[in-house]
PDB file of C-alpha atoms in Angstrom:
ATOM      1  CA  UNK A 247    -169.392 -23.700 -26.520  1.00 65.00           C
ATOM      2  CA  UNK A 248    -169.156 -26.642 -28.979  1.00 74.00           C
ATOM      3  CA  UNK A 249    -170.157 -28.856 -26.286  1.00 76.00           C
ATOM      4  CA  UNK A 250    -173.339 -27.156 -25.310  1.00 78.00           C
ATOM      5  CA  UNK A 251    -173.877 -27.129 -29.061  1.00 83.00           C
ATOM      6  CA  UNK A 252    -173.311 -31.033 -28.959  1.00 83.00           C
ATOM      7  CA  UNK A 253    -175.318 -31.682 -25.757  1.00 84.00           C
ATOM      8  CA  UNK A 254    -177.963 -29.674 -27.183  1.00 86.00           C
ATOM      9  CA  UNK A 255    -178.302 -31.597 -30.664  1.00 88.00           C
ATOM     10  CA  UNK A 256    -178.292 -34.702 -28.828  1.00 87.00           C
ATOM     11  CA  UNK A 257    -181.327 -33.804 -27.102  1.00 88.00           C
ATOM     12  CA  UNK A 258    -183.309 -32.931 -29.538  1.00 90.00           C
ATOM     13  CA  UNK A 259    -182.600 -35.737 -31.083  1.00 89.00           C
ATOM     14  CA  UNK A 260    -183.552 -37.825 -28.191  1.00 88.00           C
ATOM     15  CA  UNK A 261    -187.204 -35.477 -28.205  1.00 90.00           C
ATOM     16  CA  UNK A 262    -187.393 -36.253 -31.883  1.00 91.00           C
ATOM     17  CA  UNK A 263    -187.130 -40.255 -31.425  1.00 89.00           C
ATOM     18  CA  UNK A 264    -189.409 -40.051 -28.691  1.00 89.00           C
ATOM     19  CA  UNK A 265    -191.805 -38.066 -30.758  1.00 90.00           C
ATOM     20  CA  UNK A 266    -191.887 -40.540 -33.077  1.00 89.00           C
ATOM     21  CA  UNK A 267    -192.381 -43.670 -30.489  1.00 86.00           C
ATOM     22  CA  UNK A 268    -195.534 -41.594 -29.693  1.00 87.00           C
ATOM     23  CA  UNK A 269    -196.915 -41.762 -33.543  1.00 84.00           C
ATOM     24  CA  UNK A 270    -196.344 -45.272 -33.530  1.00 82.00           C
ATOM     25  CA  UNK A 271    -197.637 -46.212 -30.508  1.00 80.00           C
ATOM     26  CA  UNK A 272    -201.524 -47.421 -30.030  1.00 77.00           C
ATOM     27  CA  UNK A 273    -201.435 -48.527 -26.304  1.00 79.00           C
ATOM     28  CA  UNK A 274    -202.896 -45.422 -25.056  1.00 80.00           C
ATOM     29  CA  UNK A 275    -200.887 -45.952 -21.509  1.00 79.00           C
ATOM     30  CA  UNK A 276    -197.795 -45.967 -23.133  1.00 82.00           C
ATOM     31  CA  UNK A 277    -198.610 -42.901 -24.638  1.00 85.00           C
ATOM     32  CA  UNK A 278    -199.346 -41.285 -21.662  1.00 85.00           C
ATOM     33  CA  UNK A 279    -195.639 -42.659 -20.160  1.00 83.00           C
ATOM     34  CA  UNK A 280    -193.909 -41.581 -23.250  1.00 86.00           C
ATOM     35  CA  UNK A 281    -195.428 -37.663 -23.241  1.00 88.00           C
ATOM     36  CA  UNK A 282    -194.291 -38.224 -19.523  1.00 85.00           C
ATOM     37  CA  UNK A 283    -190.512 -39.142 -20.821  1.00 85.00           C
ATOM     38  CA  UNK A 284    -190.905 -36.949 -22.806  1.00 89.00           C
ATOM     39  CA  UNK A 285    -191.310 -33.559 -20.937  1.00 88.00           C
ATOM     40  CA  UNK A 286    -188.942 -34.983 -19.007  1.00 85.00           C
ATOM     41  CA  UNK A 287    -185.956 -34.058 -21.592  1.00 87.00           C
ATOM     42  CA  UNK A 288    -187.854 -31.546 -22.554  1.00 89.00           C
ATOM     43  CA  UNK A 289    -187.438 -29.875 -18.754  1.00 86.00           C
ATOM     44  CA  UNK A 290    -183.526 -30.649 -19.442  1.00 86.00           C
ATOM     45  CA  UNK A 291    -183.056 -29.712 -22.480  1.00 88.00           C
ATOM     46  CA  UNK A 292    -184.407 -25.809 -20.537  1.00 87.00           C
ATOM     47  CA  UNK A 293    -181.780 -25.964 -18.351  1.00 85.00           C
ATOM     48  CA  UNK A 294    -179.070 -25.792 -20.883  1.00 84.00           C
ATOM     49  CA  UNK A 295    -181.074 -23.163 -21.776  1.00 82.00           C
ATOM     50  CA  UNK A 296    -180.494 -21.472 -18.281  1.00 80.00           C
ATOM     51  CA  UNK A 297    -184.361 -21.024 -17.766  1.00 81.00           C
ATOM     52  CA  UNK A 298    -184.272 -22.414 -14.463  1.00 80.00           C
ATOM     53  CA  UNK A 299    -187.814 -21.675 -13.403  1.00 81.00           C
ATOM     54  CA  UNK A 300    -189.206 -22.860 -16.519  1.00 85.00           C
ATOM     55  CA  UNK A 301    -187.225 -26.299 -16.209  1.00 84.00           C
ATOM     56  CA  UNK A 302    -188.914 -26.464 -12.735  1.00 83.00           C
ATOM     57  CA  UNK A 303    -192.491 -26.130 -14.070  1.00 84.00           C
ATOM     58  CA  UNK A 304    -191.860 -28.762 -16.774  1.00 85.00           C
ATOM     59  CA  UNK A 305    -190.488 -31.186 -14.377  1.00 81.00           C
ATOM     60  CA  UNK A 306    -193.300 -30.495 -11.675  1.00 83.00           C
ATOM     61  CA  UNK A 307    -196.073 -29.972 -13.744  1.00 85.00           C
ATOM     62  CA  UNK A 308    -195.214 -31.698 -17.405  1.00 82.00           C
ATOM     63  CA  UNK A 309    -193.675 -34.568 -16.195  1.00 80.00           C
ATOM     64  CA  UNK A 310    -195.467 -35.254 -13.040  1.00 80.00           C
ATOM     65  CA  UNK A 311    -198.675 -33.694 -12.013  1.00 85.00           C
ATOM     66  CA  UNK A 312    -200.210 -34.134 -16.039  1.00 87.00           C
ATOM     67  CA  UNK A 313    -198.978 -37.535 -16.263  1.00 85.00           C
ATOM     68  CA  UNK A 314    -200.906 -38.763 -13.102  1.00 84.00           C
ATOM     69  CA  UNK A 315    -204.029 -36.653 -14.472  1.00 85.00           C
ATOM     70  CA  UNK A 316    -203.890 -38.107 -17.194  1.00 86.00           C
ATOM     71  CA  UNK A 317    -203.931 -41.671 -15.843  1.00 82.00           C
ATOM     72  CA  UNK A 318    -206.571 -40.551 -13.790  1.00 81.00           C
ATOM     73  CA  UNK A 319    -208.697 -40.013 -16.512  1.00 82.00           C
ATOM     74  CA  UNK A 320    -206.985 -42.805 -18.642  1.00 78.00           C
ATOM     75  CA  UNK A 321    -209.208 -45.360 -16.403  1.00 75.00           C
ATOM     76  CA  UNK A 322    -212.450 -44.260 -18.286  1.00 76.00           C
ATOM     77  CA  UNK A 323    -211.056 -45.131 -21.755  1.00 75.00           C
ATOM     78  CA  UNK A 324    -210.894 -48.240 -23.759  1.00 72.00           C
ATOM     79  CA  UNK A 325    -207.008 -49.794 -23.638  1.00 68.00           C
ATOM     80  CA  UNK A 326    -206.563 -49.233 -27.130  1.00 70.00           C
ATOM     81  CA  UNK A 327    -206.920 -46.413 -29.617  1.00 68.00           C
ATOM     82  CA  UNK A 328    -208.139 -46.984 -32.788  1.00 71.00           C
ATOM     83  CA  UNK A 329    -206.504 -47.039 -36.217  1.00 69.00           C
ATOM     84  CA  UNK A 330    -207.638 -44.555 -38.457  1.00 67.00           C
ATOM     85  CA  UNK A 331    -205.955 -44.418 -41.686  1.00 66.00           C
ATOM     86  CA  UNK A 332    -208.448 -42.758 -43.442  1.00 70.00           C
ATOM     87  CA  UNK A 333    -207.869 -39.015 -45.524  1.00 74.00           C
ATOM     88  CA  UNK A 334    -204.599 -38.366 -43.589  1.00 78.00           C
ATOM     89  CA  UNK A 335    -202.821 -35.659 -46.457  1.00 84.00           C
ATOM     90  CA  UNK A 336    -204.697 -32.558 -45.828  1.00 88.00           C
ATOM     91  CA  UNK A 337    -203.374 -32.577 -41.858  1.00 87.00           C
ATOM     92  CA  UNK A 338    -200.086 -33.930 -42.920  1.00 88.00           C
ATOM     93  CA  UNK A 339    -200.235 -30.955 -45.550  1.00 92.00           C
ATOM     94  CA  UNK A 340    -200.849 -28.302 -43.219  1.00 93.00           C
ATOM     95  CA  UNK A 341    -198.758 -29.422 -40.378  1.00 92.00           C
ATOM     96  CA  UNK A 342    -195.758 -29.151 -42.663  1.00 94.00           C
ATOM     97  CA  UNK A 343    -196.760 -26.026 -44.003  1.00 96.00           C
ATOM     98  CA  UNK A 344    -197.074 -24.697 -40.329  1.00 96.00           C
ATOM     99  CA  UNK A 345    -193.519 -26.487 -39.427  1.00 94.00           C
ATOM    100  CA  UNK A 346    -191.727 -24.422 -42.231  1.00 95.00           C
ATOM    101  CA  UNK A 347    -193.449 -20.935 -41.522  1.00 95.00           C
ATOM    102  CA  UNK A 348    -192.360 -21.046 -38.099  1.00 94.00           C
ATOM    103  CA  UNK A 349    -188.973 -22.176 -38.969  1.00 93.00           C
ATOM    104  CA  UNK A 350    -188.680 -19.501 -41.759  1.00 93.00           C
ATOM    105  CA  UNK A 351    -189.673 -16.887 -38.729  1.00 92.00           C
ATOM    106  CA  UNK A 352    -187.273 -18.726 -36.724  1.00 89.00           C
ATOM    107  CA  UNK A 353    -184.485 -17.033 -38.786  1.00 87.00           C
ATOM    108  CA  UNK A 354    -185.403 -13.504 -37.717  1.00 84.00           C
ATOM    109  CA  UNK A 355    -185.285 -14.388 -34.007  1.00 84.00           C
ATOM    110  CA  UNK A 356    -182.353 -12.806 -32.505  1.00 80.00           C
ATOM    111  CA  UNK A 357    -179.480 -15.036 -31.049  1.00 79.00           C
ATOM    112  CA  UNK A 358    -179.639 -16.640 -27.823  1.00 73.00           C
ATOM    113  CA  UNK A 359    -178.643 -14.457 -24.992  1.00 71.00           C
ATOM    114  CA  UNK A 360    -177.416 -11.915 -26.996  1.00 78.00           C
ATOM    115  CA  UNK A 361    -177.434  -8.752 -24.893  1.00 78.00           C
ATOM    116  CA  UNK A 362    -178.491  -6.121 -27.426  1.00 79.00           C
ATOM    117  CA  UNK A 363    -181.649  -8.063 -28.359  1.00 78.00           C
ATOM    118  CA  UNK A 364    -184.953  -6.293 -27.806  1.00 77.00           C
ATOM    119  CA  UNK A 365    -186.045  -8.367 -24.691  1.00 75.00           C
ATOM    120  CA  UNK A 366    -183.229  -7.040 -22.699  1.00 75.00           C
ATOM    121  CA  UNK A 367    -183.317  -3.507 -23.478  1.00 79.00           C
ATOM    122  CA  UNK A 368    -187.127  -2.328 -23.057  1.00 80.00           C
ATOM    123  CA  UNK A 369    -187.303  -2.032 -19.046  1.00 80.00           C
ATOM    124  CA  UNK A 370    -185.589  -5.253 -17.705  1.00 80.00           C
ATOM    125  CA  UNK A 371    -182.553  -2.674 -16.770  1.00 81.00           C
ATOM    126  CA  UNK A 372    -184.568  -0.781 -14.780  1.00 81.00           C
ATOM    127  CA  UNK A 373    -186.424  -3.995 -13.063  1.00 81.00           C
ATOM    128  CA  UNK A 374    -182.253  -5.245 -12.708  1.00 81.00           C
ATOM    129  CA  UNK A 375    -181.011  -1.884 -11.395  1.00 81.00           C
ATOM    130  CA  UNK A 376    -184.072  -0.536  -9.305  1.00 79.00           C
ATOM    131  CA  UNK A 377    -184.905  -4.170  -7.558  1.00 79.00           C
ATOM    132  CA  UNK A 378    -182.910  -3.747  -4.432  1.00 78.00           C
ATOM    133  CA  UNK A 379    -183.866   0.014  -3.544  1.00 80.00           C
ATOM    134  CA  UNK A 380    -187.213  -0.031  -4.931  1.00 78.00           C
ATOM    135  CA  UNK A 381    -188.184  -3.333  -3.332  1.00 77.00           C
ATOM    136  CA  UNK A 382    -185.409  -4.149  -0.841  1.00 78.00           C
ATOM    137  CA  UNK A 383    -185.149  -8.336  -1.550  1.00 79.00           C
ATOM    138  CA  UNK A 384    -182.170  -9.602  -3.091  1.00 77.00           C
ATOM    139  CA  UNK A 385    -184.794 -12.013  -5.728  1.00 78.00           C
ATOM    140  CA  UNK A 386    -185.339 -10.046  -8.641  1.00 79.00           C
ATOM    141  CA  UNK A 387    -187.871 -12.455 -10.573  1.00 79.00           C
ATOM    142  CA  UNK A 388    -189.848 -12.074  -7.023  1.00 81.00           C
ATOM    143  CA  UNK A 389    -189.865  -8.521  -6.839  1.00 83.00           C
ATOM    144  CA  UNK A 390    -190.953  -8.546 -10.637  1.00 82.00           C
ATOM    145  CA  UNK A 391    -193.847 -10.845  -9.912  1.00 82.00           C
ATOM    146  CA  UNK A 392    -195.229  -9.682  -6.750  1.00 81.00           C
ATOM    147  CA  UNK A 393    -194.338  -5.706  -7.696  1.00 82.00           C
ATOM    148  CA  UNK A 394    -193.339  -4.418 -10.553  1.00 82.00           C
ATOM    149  CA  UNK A 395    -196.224  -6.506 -12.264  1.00 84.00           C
ATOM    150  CA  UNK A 396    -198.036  -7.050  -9.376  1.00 85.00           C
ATOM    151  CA  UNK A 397    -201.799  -6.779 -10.636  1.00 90.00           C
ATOM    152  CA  UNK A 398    -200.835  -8.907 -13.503  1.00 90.00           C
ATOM    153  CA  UNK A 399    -200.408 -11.636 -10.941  1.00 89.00           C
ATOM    154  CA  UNK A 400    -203.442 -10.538  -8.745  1.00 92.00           C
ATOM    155  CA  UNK A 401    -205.615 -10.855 -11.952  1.00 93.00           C
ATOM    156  CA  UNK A 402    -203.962 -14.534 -12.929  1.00 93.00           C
ATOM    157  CA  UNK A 403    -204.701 -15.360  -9.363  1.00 93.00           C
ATOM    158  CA  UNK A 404    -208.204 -14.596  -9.165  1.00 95.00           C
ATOM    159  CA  UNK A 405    -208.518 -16.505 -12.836  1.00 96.00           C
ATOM    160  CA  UNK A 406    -206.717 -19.417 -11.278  1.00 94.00           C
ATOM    161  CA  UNK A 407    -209.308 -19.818  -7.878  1.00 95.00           C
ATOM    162  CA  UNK A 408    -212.394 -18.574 -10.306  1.00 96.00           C
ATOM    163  CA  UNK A 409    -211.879 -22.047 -12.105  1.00 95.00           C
ATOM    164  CA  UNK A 410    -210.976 -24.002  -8.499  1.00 92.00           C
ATOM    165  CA  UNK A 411    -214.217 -23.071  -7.090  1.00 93.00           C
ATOM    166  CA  UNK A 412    -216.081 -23.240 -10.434  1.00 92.00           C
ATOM    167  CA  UNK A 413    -214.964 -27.524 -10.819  1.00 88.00           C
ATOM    168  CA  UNK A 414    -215.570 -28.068  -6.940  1.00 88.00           C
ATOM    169  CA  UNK A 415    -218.841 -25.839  -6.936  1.00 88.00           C
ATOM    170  CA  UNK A 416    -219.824 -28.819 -10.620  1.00 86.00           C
ATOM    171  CA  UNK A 417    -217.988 -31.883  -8.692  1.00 81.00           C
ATOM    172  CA  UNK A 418    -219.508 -31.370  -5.765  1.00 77.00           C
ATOM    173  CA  UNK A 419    -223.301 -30.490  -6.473  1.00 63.00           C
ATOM    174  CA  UNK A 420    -222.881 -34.315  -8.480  1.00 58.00           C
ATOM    175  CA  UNK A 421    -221.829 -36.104  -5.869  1.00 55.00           C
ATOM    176  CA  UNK A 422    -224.158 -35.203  -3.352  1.00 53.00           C
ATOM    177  CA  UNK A 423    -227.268 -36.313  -4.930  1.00 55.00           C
ATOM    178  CA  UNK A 424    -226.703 -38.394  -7.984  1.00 53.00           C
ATOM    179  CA  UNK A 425    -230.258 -39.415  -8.340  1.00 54.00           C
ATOM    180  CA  UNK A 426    -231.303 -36.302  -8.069  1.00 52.00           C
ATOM    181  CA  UNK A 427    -229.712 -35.532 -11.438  1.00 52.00           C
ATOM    182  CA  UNK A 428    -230.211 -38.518 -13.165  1.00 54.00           C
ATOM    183  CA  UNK A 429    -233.872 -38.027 -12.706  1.00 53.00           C
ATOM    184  CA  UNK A 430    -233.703 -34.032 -13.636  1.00 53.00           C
ATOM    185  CA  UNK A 431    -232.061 -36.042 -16.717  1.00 53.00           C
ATOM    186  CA  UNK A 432    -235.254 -38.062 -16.661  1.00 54.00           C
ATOM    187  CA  UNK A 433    -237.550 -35.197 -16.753  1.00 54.00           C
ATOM    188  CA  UNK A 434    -235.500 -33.660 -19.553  1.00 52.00           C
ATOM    189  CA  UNK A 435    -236.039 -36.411 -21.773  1.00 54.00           C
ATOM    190  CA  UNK A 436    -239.673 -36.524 -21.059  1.00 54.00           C
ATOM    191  CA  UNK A 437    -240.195 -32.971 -22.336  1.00 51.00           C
ATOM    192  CA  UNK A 438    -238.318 -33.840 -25.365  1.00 50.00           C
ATOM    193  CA  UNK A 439    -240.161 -36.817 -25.644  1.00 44.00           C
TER     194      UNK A 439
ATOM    195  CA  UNK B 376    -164.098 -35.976 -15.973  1.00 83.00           C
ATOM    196  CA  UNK B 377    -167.655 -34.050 -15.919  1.00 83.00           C
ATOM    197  CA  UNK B 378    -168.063 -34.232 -19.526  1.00 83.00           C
ATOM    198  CA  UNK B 379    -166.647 -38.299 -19.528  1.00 88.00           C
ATOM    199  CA  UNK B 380    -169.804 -39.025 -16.559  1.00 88.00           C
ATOM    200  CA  UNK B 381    -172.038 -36.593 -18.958  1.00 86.00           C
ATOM    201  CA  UNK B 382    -170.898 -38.755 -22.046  1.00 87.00           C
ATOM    202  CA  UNK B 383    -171.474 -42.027 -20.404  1.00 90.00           C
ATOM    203  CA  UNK B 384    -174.912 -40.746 -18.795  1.00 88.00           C
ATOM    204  CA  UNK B 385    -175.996 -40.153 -22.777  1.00 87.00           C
ATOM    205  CA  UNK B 386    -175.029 -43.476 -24.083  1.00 90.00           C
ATOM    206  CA  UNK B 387    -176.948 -44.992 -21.832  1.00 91.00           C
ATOM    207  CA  UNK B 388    -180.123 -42.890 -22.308  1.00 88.00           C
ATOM    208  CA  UNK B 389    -179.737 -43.986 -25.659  1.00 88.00           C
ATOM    209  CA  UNK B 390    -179.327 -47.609 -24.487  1.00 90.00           C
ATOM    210  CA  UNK B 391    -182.358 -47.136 -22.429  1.00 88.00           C
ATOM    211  CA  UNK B 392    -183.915 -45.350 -25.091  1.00 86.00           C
ATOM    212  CA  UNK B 393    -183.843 -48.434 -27.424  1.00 87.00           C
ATOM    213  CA  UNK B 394    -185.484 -50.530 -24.741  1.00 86.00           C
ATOM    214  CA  UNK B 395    -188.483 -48.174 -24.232  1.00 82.00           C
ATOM    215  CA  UNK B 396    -189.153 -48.228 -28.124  1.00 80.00           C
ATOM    216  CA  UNK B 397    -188.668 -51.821 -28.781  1.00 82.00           C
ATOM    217  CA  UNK B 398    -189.541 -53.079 -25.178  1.00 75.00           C
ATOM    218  CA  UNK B 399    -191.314 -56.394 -25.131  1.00 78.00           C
ATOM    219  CA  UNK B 400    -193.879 -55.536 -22.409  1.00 80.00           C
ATOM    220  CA  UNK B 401    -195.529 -52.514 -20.732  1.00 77.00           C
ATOM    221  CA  UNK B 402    -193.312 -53.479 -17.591  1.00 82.00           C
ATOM    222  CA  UNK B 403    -190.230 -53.221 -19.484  1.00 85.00           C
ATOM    223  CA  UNK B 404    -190.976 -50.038 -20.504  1.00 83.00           C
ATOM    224  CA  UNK B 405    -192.572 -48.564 -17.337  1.00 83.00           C
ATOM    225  CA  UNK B 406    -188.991 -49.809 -15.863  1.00 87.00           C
ATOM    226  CA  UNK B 407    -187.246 -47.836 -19.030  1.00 87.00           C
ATOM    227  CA  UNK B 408    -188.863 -44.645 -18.572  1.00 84.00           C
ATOM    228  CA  UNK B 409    -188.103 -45.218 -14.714  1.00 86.00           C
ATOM    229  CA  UNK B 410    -184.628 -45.637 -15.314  1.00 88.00           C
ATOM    230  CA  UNK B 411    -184.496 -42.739 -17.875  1.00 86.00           C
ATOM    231  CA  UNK B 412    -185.687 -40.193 -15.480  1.00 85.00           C
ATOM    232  CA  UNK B 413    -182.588 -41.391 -13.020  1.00 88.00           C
ATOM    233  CA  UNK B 414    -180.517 -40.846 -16.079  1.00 89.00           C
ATOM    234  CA  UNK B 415    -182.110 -37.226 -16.304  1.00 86.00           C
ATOM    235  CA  UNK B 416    -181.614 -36.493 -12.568  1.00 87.00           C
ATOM    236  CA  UNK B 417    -177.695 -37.212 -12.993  1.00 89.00           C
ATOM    237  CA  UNK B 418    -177.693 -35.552 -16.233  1.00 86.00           C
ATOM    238  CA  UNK B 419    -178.808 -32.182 -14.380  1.00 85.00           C
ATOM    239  CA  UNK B 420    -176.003 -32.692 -11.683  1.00 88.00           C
ATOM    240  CA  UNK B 421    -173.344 -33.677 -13.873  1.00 87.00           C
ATOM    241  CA  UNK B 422    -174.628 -30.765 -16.230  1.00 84.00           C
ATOM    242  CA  UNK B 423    -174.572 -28.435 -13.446  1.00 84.00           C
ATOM    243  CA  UNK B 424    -170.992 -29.202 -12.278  1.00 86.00           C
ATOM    244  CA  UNK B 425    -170.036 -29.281 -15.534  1.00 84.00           C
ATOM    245  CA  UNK B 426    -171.205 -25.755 -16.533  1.00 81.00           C
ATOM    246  CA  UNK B 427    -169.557 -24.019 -13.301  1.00 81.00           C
ATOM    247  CA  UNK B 428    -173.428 -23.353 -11.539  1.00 78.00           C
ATOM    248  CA  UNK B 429    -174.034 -26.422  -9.359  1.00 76.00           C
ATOM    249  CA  UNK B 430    -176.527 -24.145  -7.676  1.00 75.00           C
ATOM    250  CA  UNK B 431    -179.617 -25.739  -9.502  1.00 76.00           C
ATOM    251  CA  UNK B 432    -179.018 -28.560  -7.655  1.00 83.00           C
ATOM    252  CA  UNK B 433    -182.967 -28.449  -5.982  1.00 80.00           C
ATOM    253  CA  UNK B 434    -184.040 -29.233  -9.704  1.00 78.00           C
ATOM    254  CA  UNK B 435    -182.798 -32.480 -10.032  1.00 83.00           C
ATOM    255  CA  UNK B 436    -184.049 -33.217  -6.455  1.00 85.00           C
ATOM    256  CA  UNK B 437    -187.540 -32.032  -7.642  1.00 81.00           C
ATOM    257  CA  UNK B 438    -187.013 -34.584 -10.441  1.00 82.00           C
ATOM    258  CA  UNK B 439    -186.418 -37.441  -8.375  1.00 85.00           C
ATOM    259  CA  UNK B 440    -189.504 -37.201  -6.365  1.00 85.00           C
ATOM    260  CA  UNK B 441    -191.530 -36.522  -9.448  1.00 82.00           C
ATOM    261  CA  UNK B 442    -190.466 -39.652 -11.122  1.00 82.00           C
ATOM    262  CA  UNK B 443    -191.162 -42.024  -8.339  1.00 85.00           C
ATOM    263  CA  UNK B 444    -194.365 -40.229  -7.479  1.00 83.00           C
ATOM    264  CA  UNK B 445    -195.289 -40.767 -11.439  1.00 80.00           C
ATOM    265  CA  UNK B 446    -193.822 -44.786 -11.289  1.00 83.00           C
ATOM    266  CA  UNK B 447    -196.171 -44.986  -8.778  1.00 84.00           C
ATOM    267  CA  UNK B 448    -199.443 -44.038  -9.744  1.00 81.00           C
ATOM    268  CA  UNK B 449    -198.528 -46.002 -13.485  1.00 80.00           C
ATOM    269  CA  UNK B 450    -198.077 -49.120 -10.821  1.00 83.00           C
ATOM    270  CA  UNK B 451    -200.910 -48.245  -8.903  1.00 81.00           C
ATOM    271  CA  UNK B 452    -203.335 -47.902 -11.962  1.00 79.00           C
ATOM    272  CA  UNK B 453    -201.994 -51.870 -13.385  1.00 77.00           C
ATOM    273  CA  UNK B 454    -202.594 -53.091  -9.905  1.00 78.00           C
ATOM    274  CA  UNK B 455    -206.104 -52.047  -8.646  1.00 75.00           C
ATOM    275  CA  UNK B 456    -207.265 -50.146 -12.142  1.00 69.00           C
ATOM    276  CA  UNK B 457    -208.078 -46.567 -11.106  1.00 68.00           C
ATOM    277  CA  UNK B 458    -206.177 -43.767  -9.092  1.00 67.00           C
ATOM    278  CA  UNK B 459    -208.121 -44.084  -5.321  1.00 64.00           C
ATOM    279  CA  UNK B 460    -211.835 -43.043  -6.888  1.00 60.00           C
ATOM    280  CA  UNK B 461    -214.878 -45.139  -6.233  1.00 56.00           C
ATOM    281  CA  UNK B 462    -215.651 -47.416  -9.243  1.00 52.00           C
ATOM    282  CA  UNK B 463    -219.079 -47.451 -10.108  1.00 48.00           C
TER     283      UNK B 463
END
């Protein structure tokens, strides 16, 4: 238990010094490879945790897929960010004042993985105990996210293609013909004009 | 002997950690942040053994391949600056 506790502390404290690089830091690619290092402890720090699945999004998506995006877009932008030291109290201000309300709420969380706590009373015995005879596969998050809350997923499936199609349908129609919209942009202009 | 490897794997991400903030050049760090997601990967095994459930396993295997895959397109954007789209 202590050591948990220890292994725990430590990486947070890693996070936090990282955290910090990243305030320092004006080289905008070496931001981009420190939010990458980042989520990386961030994605191990959930496994002591025991959330599994969420450690596995973190790694796949935090630490990789976001990264390369944002290198992708990274080659648009000037190399170095600018300083900008002016008026910084009021966000300072509020940032701290949002830090300590949530850590004030943070006290009436219950403990970690502490069986009587809400979460694990309202209906996840019945998704525990019904899985095998109601669904008949021995994964229980799968029969929760393909059954029991199956139209939840249906709806955040159709959302997910809705926005595919809607950046291919944008992407596409501008590469095709690029005058064509530079001189639409043309033709704007000259109405304004 | 799991939590020695475990202790040893978080001295030197601190180690590493040091060279990443006060690394001399972007290479440096690039290599750092390379090395500190190896660190990560045998954190999760040793971490796993460690804690009796060696079954997440696949995790740290998922980690690997995102880290060189991520190495790579840093690399890739030094070397030819973009990621494979047509510069205009």
């Amino acid at each position: 238990m202590i050591s948990e506790l220890l292994i725990n502390a430590f990486l947070v404290t890693v996070m936090l010094a990282i955290a910090i690089a990243l305030l320092k830091t004006r080289t905008v690619i070496f931001t981009v490879i420190l939010t990458s290092a980042y989520s990386l402890v961030a994605a191990l720090m959930f496994i002591t945790l025991d959330a599994v699945d969420v450690a596995f999004t973190e790694a796949s998506v935090g630490a990789g897929i976001s990264t390369i995006l944002f290198l992708a877009a990274m080659a648009y932008l000037p190399k170095k960010e600018e300083e900008n030291f002016s008026n910084q109290f009021l966000p300072a201000l509020s940032c701290i004042i949002l830090g300590a309300i949530l850590i004030w709420c943070s006290y009436d969380l219950p403990e970690i993985g502490l069986i009587s706590s809400p979460i694990h009373q309202h209906i996840v015995p019945d998704y525990i105990l019904g899985s095998r005879n109601d669904i008949g596969i021995p994964n229980i998050v799968t029969s929760v996210l393909a059954s029991y809350r199956g139209y939840d997923t249906f709806g955040e499936t159709i959302v997910v293609f809705t926005a595919g199609v809607a950046v291919l349908v944008l992407l596409q129609n501008n590469k095709k013909n690029p005058k064509n919209t530079k001189s639409k942009i043309n033709k704007i202009d000259k109405k304004v004009g | 002997m799991y939590l020695a490897a475990l202790i040893a794997c978080g001295i030197s991400g601190i180690l590493i950690l040091v060279r990443i903030i006060l690394g001399k050049t972007t290479f440096d760090r690039i290599l750092a942040i390379n090395s500190l997601g190896t660190i990560i990967v045998l954190g999760i095994a040793l971490h796993g053994f460690y804690s009796g459930r060696p079954e997440f396993l696949d995790i740290a295997i998922v980690y690997a391949l995102i880290n060189f895959i991520g190495t790579i397109a840093v690399l890739k954007l030094f070397s030819t600056g973009s990621l494979g789209d047509i510069q205009k």
